[in-house]
Amino acid sequence: MQALQLFGDRDLRLTEVEAPPPPGPGEVQVRVRAVGLNFIDVWGFRGMAFAKRRLPLTVGAEAAGEVAALGEGVTGLAVGDSVALYGAQTCGHCKACREGRDNLCEEVAGVMGFHIDGFARERVNMPARLVVKVPPGVGLVDAACAPIAFGTVQHMLFDNARLEPGESVLVHAGGSGIGTAAIRMAKAIGCTVYTTVGDDEKGAKAAELGADHVVNYRTERFEGEVRRLTKRKGVDVVFEHVGPDTWNGSLLCLKRGGRLVTCGSTSGVSTTMNLMQLFQQQYRITGSFGCRLANIRESLDKMAQGILPVVDTVYPLAAFAQGLERLESRKVFGKILVEF
Ligand SMILES: [Zn+2]
């Protein structure tokens, strides 16, 4: 069968690999149909010295497909079911896993497509525990956005920031895969959404998605604009994933006692911050990485209710690298996926 493998920095090749054996007890064999691209793929593609991994590595961290075969003892799934796949091999028995906080697993074997072989292959055997059934009416390209894009946003906004109906939220990079998802999810519960974008075309699209206020961060200082729009009160929640370029401005946008949640730092890894501001303003800052299994179910349920991911481009598997280049270029509005 075919798999897309990384052989070195920026060296992706479609290769012939051995198909997996029939699924063992408690396992499900999935025919992968769609893989979502994320910044973690860009990091892997560029090469990250600190990531422990063996090359060649099958890429793809976020996927959906159809059940092809069931191992002994698997219940609740049937051959042909549409499923979304959790992208980290968590242990299933540590305290965190038992409590449903899978992304805090103490014995995680790694993130698929980054540390260990991922989903860009025709078939994969997975522990049934990490396979989530897709509700009727949700297509596989959309479902492939549940494990990372939607799941991450669901975890950030609702588990971590505890966003409530009627609150205000600033979503950075409103044209990104997670930015578009955050705008839709926040609007769906009646929040006021402020968003930043890098050009006016994206701004118009973000407004179409429902963002109430759009700021072009290249032509205006977003923190000044958000403070002006909120009559200097600030917002309840900031959804961060940009990092040093926006961090201090994001803090200035927060209400006293406001919550900042971050899952990324695409503009760099270090910054300085004013600690007096942190404690005097009583900010709550939460780091977020990945999501819980339940967040994938919640995301798929939202999709079934019509809160769908914004899809920028769907490529064939062989054009995965082209998709990553498009993701890096930032000329994107929504998610990039491959389908096969
Ligand atoms: Zn665990």
Coordinates of N, CA and C and ligand atoms in Angstrom, one line a residue, residues 90-94 96-97 105-108, ligand 1:
T90 N -1.9 7.4 23.3 CA -1.9 7.5 24.8 C -2.1 6.1 25.4
C91 N -1.7 6.0 26.7 CA -1.7 4.6 27.2 C -3.0 4.0 27.6
G92 N -4.0 4.9 28.0 CA -5.3 4.4 28.3 C -5.4 3.9 29.7
H93 N -4.3 3.8 30.5 CA -4.5 3.3 31.9 C -3.9 4.2 33.0
C94 N -3.1 5.2 32.6 CA -2.6 6.1 33.7 C -3.7 7.0 34.2
A96 N -4.3 10.2 34.2 CA -4.8 11.2 33.3 C -5.8 10.6 32.3
C97 N -5.3 9.4 31.7 CA -6.2 8.8 30.7 C -7.5 8.3 31.3
C105 N -1.6 12.4 29.2 CA -1.1 11.0 29.4 C 0.3 11.0 29.9
E106 N 0.6 10.2 31.0 CA 1.9 10.2 31.6 C 2.8 9.2 30.8
E107 N 2.2 8.4 29.9 CA 3.1 7.4 29.2 C 2.8 7.4 27.7
V108 N 2.6 8.6 27.2 CA 2.2 8.8 25.8 C 3.4 8.3 24.9
Ligands
ZN1 ZN -2.1 7.5 29.8

